[in-house]
Coordinates of C-alpha atoms and ligand atoms in Angstrom, one line a residue:
M7 CA -23.0 3.8 18.5
S8 CA -22.8 0.9 20.9
A9 CA -21.2 -1.3 18.2
S10 CA -18.0 0.6 18.4
V11 CA -17.6 0.7 22.2
W12 CA -15.2 -2.2 22.2
H13 CA -13.1 -0.6 19.4
R14 CA -12.9 2.6 21.1
L15 CA -12.1 1.0 24.4
Q16 CA -9.3 -1.0 22.8
A17 CA -7.9 2.2 21.2
R18 CA -8.0 3.9 24.6
L19 CA -6.2 1.1 26.4
Q20 CA -3.7 0.7 23.6
K21 CA -2.6 4.2 24.3
S22 CA -1.8 3.4 27.9
L23 CA -0.2 0.1 27.5
P24 CA 2.9 -1.2 25.8
P25 CA 1.9 -3.1 22.6
E26 CA 3.1 -6.4 23.9
E27 CA 1.2 -6.1 27.1
F28 CA -2.0 -4.9 25.4
R29 CA -1.9 -7.9 23.0
T30 CA -1.3 -10.4 25.8
W31 CA -4.3 -9.3 27.9
F32 CA -6.8 -7.8 25.5
G33 CA -6.0 -9.7 22.3
P34 CA -7.6 -13.0 23.6
L35 CA -10.9 -11.2 24.5
A36 CA -13.9 -11.5 22.3
V37 CA -17.2 -9.5 22.3
E38 CA -20.1 -11.6 23.6
S39 CA -22.6 -8.9 23.4
E40 CA -23.0 -5.1 23.3
S41 CA -25.9 -2.9 24.1
D42 CA -26.4 0.8 25.1
R43 CA -25.7 0.0 28.7
R44 CA -23.3 -2.8 28.7
L45 CA -20.4 -4.6 27.0
V46 CA -19.8 -8.3 27.7
L47 CA -16.4 -9.6 26.9
R48 CA -15.5 -13.3 26.8
A49 CA -12.2 -14.4 28.3
P50 CA -10.7 -17.8 27.3
N51 CA -10.5 -19.3 30.8
Q52 CA -11.1 -18.5 34.5
R53 CA -7.5 -18.2 35.5
F54 CA -6.9 -15.7 32.7
L55 CA -9.9 -13.8 33.7
S56 CA -8.9 -13.6 37.4
S57 CA -5.6 -12.0 36.6
L58 CA -7.2 -9.7 34.1
E59 CA -9.7 -8.5 36.7
E60 CA -7.2 -8.1 39.4
V61 CA -4.7 -6.1 37.3
Y62 CA -6.7 -4.3 34.6
R63 CA -10.2 -3.8 36.0
P64 CA -9.6 -0.3 37.4
M65 CA -8.0 0.8 34.1
V66 CA -10.9 -0.7 32.1
D67 CA -13.5 1.0 34.3
R68 CA -11.9 4.4 34.1
A69 CA -11.6 4.2 30.3
V70 CA -15.2 3.1 29.9
A71 CA -16.5 5.8 32.2
D72 CA -14.6 8.4 30.1
L73 CA -16.0 7.0 26.9
Q74 CA -19.5 6.1 27.8
G75 CA -20.3 7.7 31.1
A76 CA -20.5 6.2 34.6
S77 CA -23.7 4.1 34.1
F78 CA -22.2 2.0 31.3
E79 CA -20.7 -1.3 32.5
V80 CA -18.2 -3.9 31.2
L81 CA -18.7 -7.5 32.2
F82 CA -16.6 -10.5 31.6
S83 CA -17.6 -14.1 30.9
V84 CA -15.6 -17.2 30.3
G85 CA -15.8 -19.5 27.4
E86 CA -14.4 -20.8 24.2
A87 CA -13.6 -18.1 21.7
Q88 CA -15.5 -18.4 18.5
P89 CA -13.4 -18.7 15.4
A90 CA -13.1 -15.4 13.5
A91 CA -15.9 -15.2 11.1
A92 CA -14.8 -16.0 7.6
D93 CA -17.0 -13.3 6.0
E94 CA -15.8 -10.0 7.5
P95 CA -16.5 -7.3 4.9
F96 CA -13.7 -6.2 2.6
E97 CA -12.8 -2.6 2.2
T98 CA -15.3 -1.3 -0.3
R99 CA -12.8 1.2 -1.8
Y100 CA -10.4 -1.6 -2.6
Q101 CA -11.9 -3.0 -5.8
F102 CA -10.5 -3.9 -9.2
E103 CA -12.6 -1.1 -10.6
T104 CA -10.8 1.5 -8.5
F105 CA -7.3 0.1 -9.2
V106 CA -5.3 2.1 -11.8
V107 CA -3.3 -0.1 -14.0
G108 CA 0.0 0.8 -15.5
N109 CA 3.3 -0.9 -16.5
S110 CA 4.4 -1.1 -12.9
N111 CA 1.5 -3.2 -11.7
Q112 CA 0.0 -4.7 -14.8
L113 CA 1.2 -8.2 -14.3
A114 CA 0.1 -8.3 -10.7
Y115 CA -3.3 -6.9 -11.6
A116 CA -3.8 -9.5 -14.4
A117 CA -2.8 -12.3 -12.2
A118 CA -5.1 -11.1 -9.4
R119 CA -8.0 -11.0 -11.9
A120 CA -7.2 -14.5 -13.2
V121 CA -7.2 -15.8 -9.6
A122 CA -10.5 -14.1 -8.8
A123 CA -12.1 -15.5 -11.9
R124 CA -11.0 -19.1 -11.3
P125 CA -10.0 -19.5 -7.7
G126 CA -7.7 -22.5 -7.2
R127 CA -7.3 -23.1 -10.9
S128 CA -5.1 -20.3 -12.4
Y129 CA -2.1 -19.6 -10.2
N130 CA -1.7 -21.2 -6.8
P131 CA -0.3 -19.7 -4.8
L132 CA -0.2 -16.2 -6.2
F133 CA 2.6 -14.3 -4.5
L134 CA 2.6 -10.5 -4.9
Y135 CA 5.5 -8.4 -3.7
G136 CA 6.5 -4.8 -3.7
G137 CA 7.3 -1.8 -1.6
V138 CA 5.1 0.0 0.9
G139 CA 2.0 1.7 -0.5
L140 CA 2.1 0.2 -3.9
G141 CA -1.3 -1.6 -3.9
K142 CA -0.7 -5.1 -2.5
T143 CA -3.5 -4.9 0.1
H144 CA -5.7 -3.2 -2.4
L145 CA -5.4 -6.1 -4.8
L146 CA -5.9 -8.7 -2.0
H147 CA -9.2 -7.0 -1.0
A148 CA -10.2 -6.7 -4.7
I149 CA -9.8 -10.5 -5.1
G150 CA -11.9 -11.0 -2.0
H151 CA -14.6 -8.7 -3.2
S152 CA -14.7 -10.2 -6.6
I153 CA -14.9 -13.8 -5.4
R154 CA -17.6 -13.0 -2.9
H155 CA -19.6 -11.5 -5.7
S156 CA -19.2 -14.1 -8.4
H157 CA -18.5 -17.2 -6.4
S158 CA -20.8 -16.5 -3.4
K159 CA -20.6 -20.1 -2.1
L160 CA -16.9 -19.9 -1.4
Q161 CA -15.5 -19.0 2.0
V162 CA -13.0 -16.2 1.6
K163 CA -10.8 -15.0 4.3
Y164 CA -8.4 -12.0 4.4
L165 CA -5.7 -12.6 7.0
P166 CA -3.0 -10.1 8.0
T167 CA 0.0 -12.2 8.9
E168 CA 0.2 -10.5 12.3
Q169 CA -3.3 -11.7 13.1
F170 CA -2.3 -15.2 12.2
V171 CA 0.7 -14.9 14.5
N172 CA -1.4 -13.5 17.4
E173 CA -4.1 -16.1 17.0
L174 CA -1.5 -18.8 17.0
I175 CA 0.2 -17.6 20.1
N176 CA -3.1 -17.4 21.9
S177 CA -4.1 -20.9 20.8
I178 CA -0.8 -22.3 22.1
R179 CA -1.2 -20.3 25.4
F180 CA -4.7 -21.7 26.0
D181 CA -4.2 -25.2 24.6
R182 CA -6.3 -24.8 21.6
T183 CA -4.1 -25.6 18.7
A184 CA -6.5 -28.2 17.4
A185 CA -9.3 -25.7 17.3
F186 CA -7.0 -23.2 15.7
R187 CA -6.1 -25.6 12.8
E188 CA -9.7 -26.6 12.5
R189 CA -10.9 -23.1 11.8
Y190 CA -8.8 -22.8 8.7
R191 CA -10.0 -26.0 7.1
S192 CA -13.3 -24.6 5.9
I193 CA -11.7 -21.8 4.0
D194 CA -11.7 -21.9 0.2
V195 CA -9.7 -18.7 -0.5
L196 CA -7.1 -17.5 1.9
L197 CA -5.6 -14.0 1.3
V198 CA -2.6 -13.6 3.5
D199 CA -1.2 -10.1 3.7
D200 CA 2.4 -9.2 4.6
V201 CA 3.9 -12.6 4.9
Q202 CA 7.3 -11.0 5.5
F203 CA 6.2 -11.0 9.2
L204 CA 6.8 -14.8 9.1
G205 CA 10.5 -14.1 8.9
N206 CA 12.4 -15.0 12.1
K207 CA 9.4 -16.8 13.6
E208 CA 10.1 -20.5 13.6
R209 CA 7.0 -21.8 15.4
T210 CA 4.7 -19.6 13.3
Q211 CA 6.3 -20.8 10.1
E212 CA 5.8 -24.4 11.3
E213 CA 2.1 -23.8 11.7
F214 CA 1.7 -21.7 8.6
F215 CA 3.4 -24.5 6.6
H216 CA 0.8 -26.9 7.9
T217 CA -2.1 -24.6 7.1
F218 CA -0.7 -23.9 3.7
N219 CA -0.3 -27.6 2.8
T220 CA -3.8 -28.5 4.1
L221 CA -5.4 -25.8 1.9
Y222 CA -3.2 -26.3 -1.1
N223 CA -3.7 -30.1 -1.1
A224 CA -7.4 -29.6 -1.0
G225 CA -7.2 -27.3 -4.1
K226 CA -8.0 -24.2 -2.2
Q227 CA -6.7 -20.8 -3.5
I228 CA -3.9 -19.1 -1.6
V229 CA -2.8 -15.5 -2.3
L230 CA 0.2 -14.0 -0.4
S231 CA 1.6 -10.6 -0.3
S232 CA 5.0 -9.4 1.0
D233 CA 7.3 -6.4 0.9
S234 CA 10.0 -8.6 -0.7
S235 CA 10.4 -11.7 -2.8
P236 CA 10.2 -15.1 -1.1
K237 CA 13.9 -15.6 -1.0
E238 CA 14.6 -12.2 0.5
I239 CA 12.3 -12.7 3.5
P240 CA 14.7 -13.0 6.5
K241 CA 15.0 -16.5 7.9
L242 CA 12.2 -18.0 5.9
Q243 CA 12.6 -21.7 5.8
E244 CA 13.7 -23.1 2.4
R245 CA 10.7 -25.3 2.2
M246 CA 8.4 -22.2 2.6
V247 CA 10.4 -20.3 0.0
S248 CA 10.0 -23.1 -2.5
R249 CA 6.2 -23.5 -1.8
F250 CA 5.7 -19.8 -2.2
K251 CA 7.2 -20.1 -5.7
W252 CA 5.0 -23.0 -6.8
G253 CA 2.5 -20.8 -8.5
L254 CA 3.2 -17.3 -9.8
V255 CA 5.5 -14.8 -8.1
T256 CA 5.0 -11.3 -9.4
E257 CA 6.4 -7.9 -8.5
I258 CA 4.6 -4.5 -8.2
E259 CA 7.0 -1.8 -9.0
P260 CA 6.7 1.9 -8.2
P261 CA 4.4 3.6 -10.7
C262 CA 5.9 5.6 -13.6
Y263 CA 5.0 9.3 -14.1
E264 CA 2.0 8.7 -16.3
T265 CA 0.5 6.1 -14.0
R266 CA 1.0 8.6 -11.1
M267 CA -0.9 11.2 -13.1
A268 CA -3.7 8.7 -13.8
I269 CA -3.9 7.8 -10.1
L270 CA -4.0 11.4 -9.1
K271 CA -6.8 12.1 -11.5
R272 CA -8.7 9.1 -10.3
K273 CA -8.2 9.9 -6.6
S274 CA -9.2 13.5 -7.0
K275 CA -12.3 12.6 -8.9
E276 CA -13.3 10.1 -6.2
R277 CA -13.1 13.1 -3.9
G278 CA -15.3 15.1 -6.1
H279 CA -12.7 17.4 -7.5
E280 CA -10.5 17.8 -10.5
L281 CA -6.9 18.9 -10.0
P282 CA -5.7 21.5 -12.4
E283 CA -3.1 20.1 -14.7
D284 CA -0.2 22.0 -13.2
V285 CA -1.1 20.9 -9.7
A286 CA -1.4 17.3 -10.8
R287 CA 2.0 17.5 -12.5
L288 CA 3.6 19.0 -9.4
L289 CA 2.3 16.2 -7.2
A290 CA 3.1 13.4 -9.6
E291 CA 6.6 14.7 -9.9
H292 CA 7.4 15.0 -6.2
V293 CA 5.6 12.0 -4.8
D294 CA 7.1 9.2 -6.8
T295 CA 7.6 6.0 -4.8
N296 CA 4.5 5.5 -2.7
I297 CA 0.8 5.6 -3.8
R298 CA -0.4 6.0 -0.3
E299 CA 1.6 9.2 0.0
L300 CA 0.3 10.4 -3.4
E301 CA -3.2 9.8 -2.1
G302 CA -2.4 11.6 1.1
A303 CA -1.2 14.6 -0.9
V304 CA -4.4 14.7 -2.9
T305 CA -6.5 14.5 0.3
R306 CA -4.6 17.3 2.0
V307 CA -4.8 19.7 -0.9
I308 CA -8.5 19.1 -1.7
G309 CA -9.4 19.0 2.0
Y310 CA -7.8 22.3 2.6
A311 CA -9.1 24.0 -0.5
T312 CA -12.6 22.9 0.3
L313 CA -12.5 24.0 3.9
S314 CA -10.9 27.3 3.3
G315 CA -12.9 28.0 0.1
Q316 CA -9.7 28.6 -1.9
S317 CA -9.2 27.3 -5.3
I318 CA -6.6 24.6 -5.9
T319 CA -3.4 26.2 -7.3
A320 CA 0.2 25.1 -7.6
D321 CA 1.1 27.7 -5.0
L322 CA -1.4 26.4 -2.5
A323 CA -0.2 22.8 -3.1
R324 CA 3.4 23.9 -2.6
R325 CA 2.6 25.7 0.6
L326 CA 0.5 22.8 2.0
L327 CA 3.0 20.1 1.1
R328 CA 6.1 21.9 2.1
D329 CA 7.2 18.9 4.2
V330 CA 6.7 16.5 1.3
F331 CA 8.4 18.7 -1.2
S332 CA 11.4 19.7 0.9
S333 CA 12.6 16.2 1.5
P334 CA 16.2 16.1 0.5
R335 CA 16.4 15.3 -3.2
G336 CA 19.9 16.1 -4.0
Q337 CA 19.0 16.7 -7.6
P338 CA 17.1 19.2 -9.7
S339 CA 13.5 18.4 -10.3
M340 CA 11.7 18.0 -13.6
E341 CA 10.0 21.3 -12.8
D342 CA 13.4 23.0 -12.6
I343 CA 14.3 21.6 -16.0
L344 CA 11.1 22.7 -17.6
R345 CA 11.6 26.2 -16.1
V346 CA 15.1 26.7 -17.6
V347 CA 14.2 25.2 -20.9
T348 CA 10.9 27.1 -21.4
A349 CA 12.5 30.3 -20.3
H350 CA 15.3 30.1 -22.8
F351 CA 13.4 28.9 -25.8
G352 CA 10.3 30.9 -25.1
V353 CA 8.0 27.8 -25.4
K354 CA 5.2 26.7 -23.1
V355 CA 5.3 23.7 -20.8
T356 CA 2.2 22.3 -22.4
D357 CA 4.0 22.5 -25.8
L358 CA 6.8 20.4 -24.5
Q359 CA 4.2 17.9 -23.3
S360 CA 2.1 18.0 -26.4
K361 CA 2.3 15.8 -29.5
K362 CA 3.6 18.8 -31.6
R363 CA 6.7 17.9 -33.7
T364 CA 7.7 21.2 -35.2
N365 CA 11.3 22.1 -34.8
A366 CA 10.6 25.0 -32.5
I367 CA 9.1 22.6 -30.0
A368 CA 11.0 19.4 -30.8
L369 CA 14.4 20.8 -30.0
P370 CA 13.5 22.3 -26.6
R371 CA 11.8 19.0 -25.8
Q372 CA 14.9 17.0 -26.7
V373 CA 17.0 19.3 -24.6
G374 CA 14.7 18.8 -21.7
M375 CA 14.9 15.0 -22.1
Y376 CA 18.6 15.2 -22.3
L377 CA 18.9 17.3 -19.1
A378 CA 16.5 15.0 -17.3
R379 CA 18.5 12.0 -18.3
K380 CA 21.8 13.5 -17.2
I381 CA 20.9 15.0 -13.9
T382 CA 17.8 13.2 -12.4
R383 CA 17.3 9.6 -11.4
H384 CA 14.2 9.2 -13.4
S385 CA 14.1 6.2 -15.8
L386 CA 13.9 6.6 -19.5
E387 CA 10.3 5.6 -19.3
E388 CA 9.4 8.2 -16.7
I389 CA 11.1 10.9 -18.7
G390 CA 9.2 9.9 -21.8
G391 CA 6.0 9.9 -19.8
F392 CA 6.7 13.4 -18.5
F393 CA 7.3 14.8 -21.9
G394 CA 3.9 13.9 -23.2
G395 CA 3.8 10.1 -23.1
R396 CA 6.7 9.3 -25.3
D397 CA 8.4 5.9 -25.1
H398 CA 11.9 5.2 -23.9
S399 CA 13.4 4.9 -27.4
T400 CA 12.3 8.5 -28.1
V401 CA 14.2 9.6 -25.0
L402 CA 17.3 7.6 -26.0
Y403 CA 17.2 9.2 -29.4
A404 CA 17.0 12.7 -27.9
V405 CA 19.9 12.0 -25.6
D406 CA 22.0 10.7 -28.5
K407 CA 21.1 13.6 -30.7
I408 CA 21.9 16.3 -28.1
D409 CA 25.2 14.6 -27.3
R410 CA 26.1 14.6 -30.9
E411 CA 25.1 18.2 -31.5
S412 CA 27.0 19.5 -28.6
R413 CA 30.1 17.6 -29.8
Q414 CA 29.8 19.2 -33.2
D415 CA 28.6 22.7 -32.3
E416 CA 30.5 24.7 -29.7
R417 CA 27.8 27.3 -29.1
F418 CA 25.3 24.6 -28.5
R419 CA 27.7 22.9 -26.1
E420 CA 27.9 26.1 -24.1
L421 CA 24.2 26.4 -24.0
I422 CA 23.9 23.0 -22.5
A423 CA 26.6 23.7 -20.0
T424 CA 24.8 26.9 -19.0
F425 CA 21.6 24.9 -18.4
L426 CA 23.5 22.4 -16.3
G427 CA 25.1 25.2 -14.3
Q428 CA 21.7 26.8 -13.6
L429 CA 20.2 23.5 -12.6
Q430 CA 23.0 22.6 -10.2
R431 CA 22.5 26.0 -8.5
A432 CA 18.8 25.5 -8.4
T433 CA 19.1 22.7 -5.8
Ligands
ADP504 P1 0.5 -1.8 0.2 O1 -0.4 -2.9 0.8 O2 1.3 -2.3 -1.0 O3 1.4 -1.2 1.2 P2 -2.0 -0.5 -0.3 O4 -2.7 -1.5 -1.1 O5 -2.4 -0.3 1.1 O6 -0.4 -0.7 -0.4 O7 -2.2 0.9 -1.1 C1 -2.0 2.1 -0.5 C2 -3.0 3.1 -1.0 O8 -2.8 3.4 -2.4 C3 -4.4 2.5 -0.9 O9 -5.3 3.5 -0.5 C4 -4.7 2.1 -2.3 O10 -6.1 2.1 -2.6 C5 -3.9 3.0 -3.1 N1 -3.4 2.4 -4.4 C6 -2.3 1.6 -4.5 N2 -2.1 1.2 -5.8 C7 -3.2 1.8 -6.5 C8 -3.6 1.8 -7.9 N3 -2.9 1.1 -8.8 N4 -4.7 2.4 -8.2 C9 -5.4 3.1 -7.3 N5 -5.1 3.2 -6.0 C10 -4.0 2.5 -5.6
MG505 MG1 -0.5 -3.6 2.7

């Protein structure tokens, strides 16, 4: 595939050079043409090209010979770099339809939908923030997809902040700041990912401020993502912080247990499999702060089971994901709690998670909720989710009730103490 020679060549060179150096020399190059025999790269000016040839030519030739064989050649030309096309494709996986909505991301999702439906006229800018792997990039791409589809005349650009920074540095280096500014003027919807990388970068902020204002004043839609709220971004100028807050600022939080289960089911289905309930529960419980990791766990388990022809069981998952599961937790898991409670009361896990309200089930369930509240860091909501989708008030009620009973009934108090003792030893 000749179309990927440049990508593969870059990957190869990236391995042999420090990132800074790689960016400096290979970042400013653009592909002029590619065929089966030859790759032509455009350098921004003659002086740059001379140094590049002198220092890096042997390395480039070696890498290309390795990748494509000795008859393939790389040539350089000199000329103005074309502006990055505004219509690069978006990740097809990252659509609204594949995004699982739960309490933790509902507002962000709704806002993203509103922006996609009426670009420039609902929230501007829309600022989404939250931890790593919680779906910010997914939502940005989803907005892009959706606008391309239903407002096909609009120019939509997805821009990782690092790319903005690199393009800007190069435009300064090669005296092209005017062209740099110009290329953002024609954009109708700008989706800027990871703006926390603007922190500590004075000159970039200056330029970004300019771009932001130009677009904003022309009624263009701006969507920003960040790993923290505007005011928590280190050394972000006050005027930027205040502009970022002009529209809507909304947080994506880590998903609760039920959402994690829904995501697991969705992801395994997308991969053509259904996870058995106990395996899904095991994963949802252990991987609780990062959806990318949750996805990685699904991929690993399904991939292995498929390749080895084994069926997917909790044991297999435990074995494969030992590294994920053995991360220091310092607290007993929900699984440990279920184990001691079901063993003592002689009930099944599925009973505890069912809607049944008979006393024989309700009491063990309440004990389970109580123990989870006392010795894990899960929220009331998560605990409720774990015990069959009950809300936080049900958990609070259970905690109160078990507290009261153990005050009044000495034997019950001892039973609870025994559970706690077993669980402390379990870790
Ligand atoms: P971030 O940009 O916040 O670090 P990403 O958008 O890259 O996170 O998400 C990480 C992975 O998790 C992606 O593969 C994404 O599709 C998936 N993901 C995140 N949130 C959801 C969700 N609510 N539903 C389905 N998949 C999700
Ligand atoms: Mg991201």
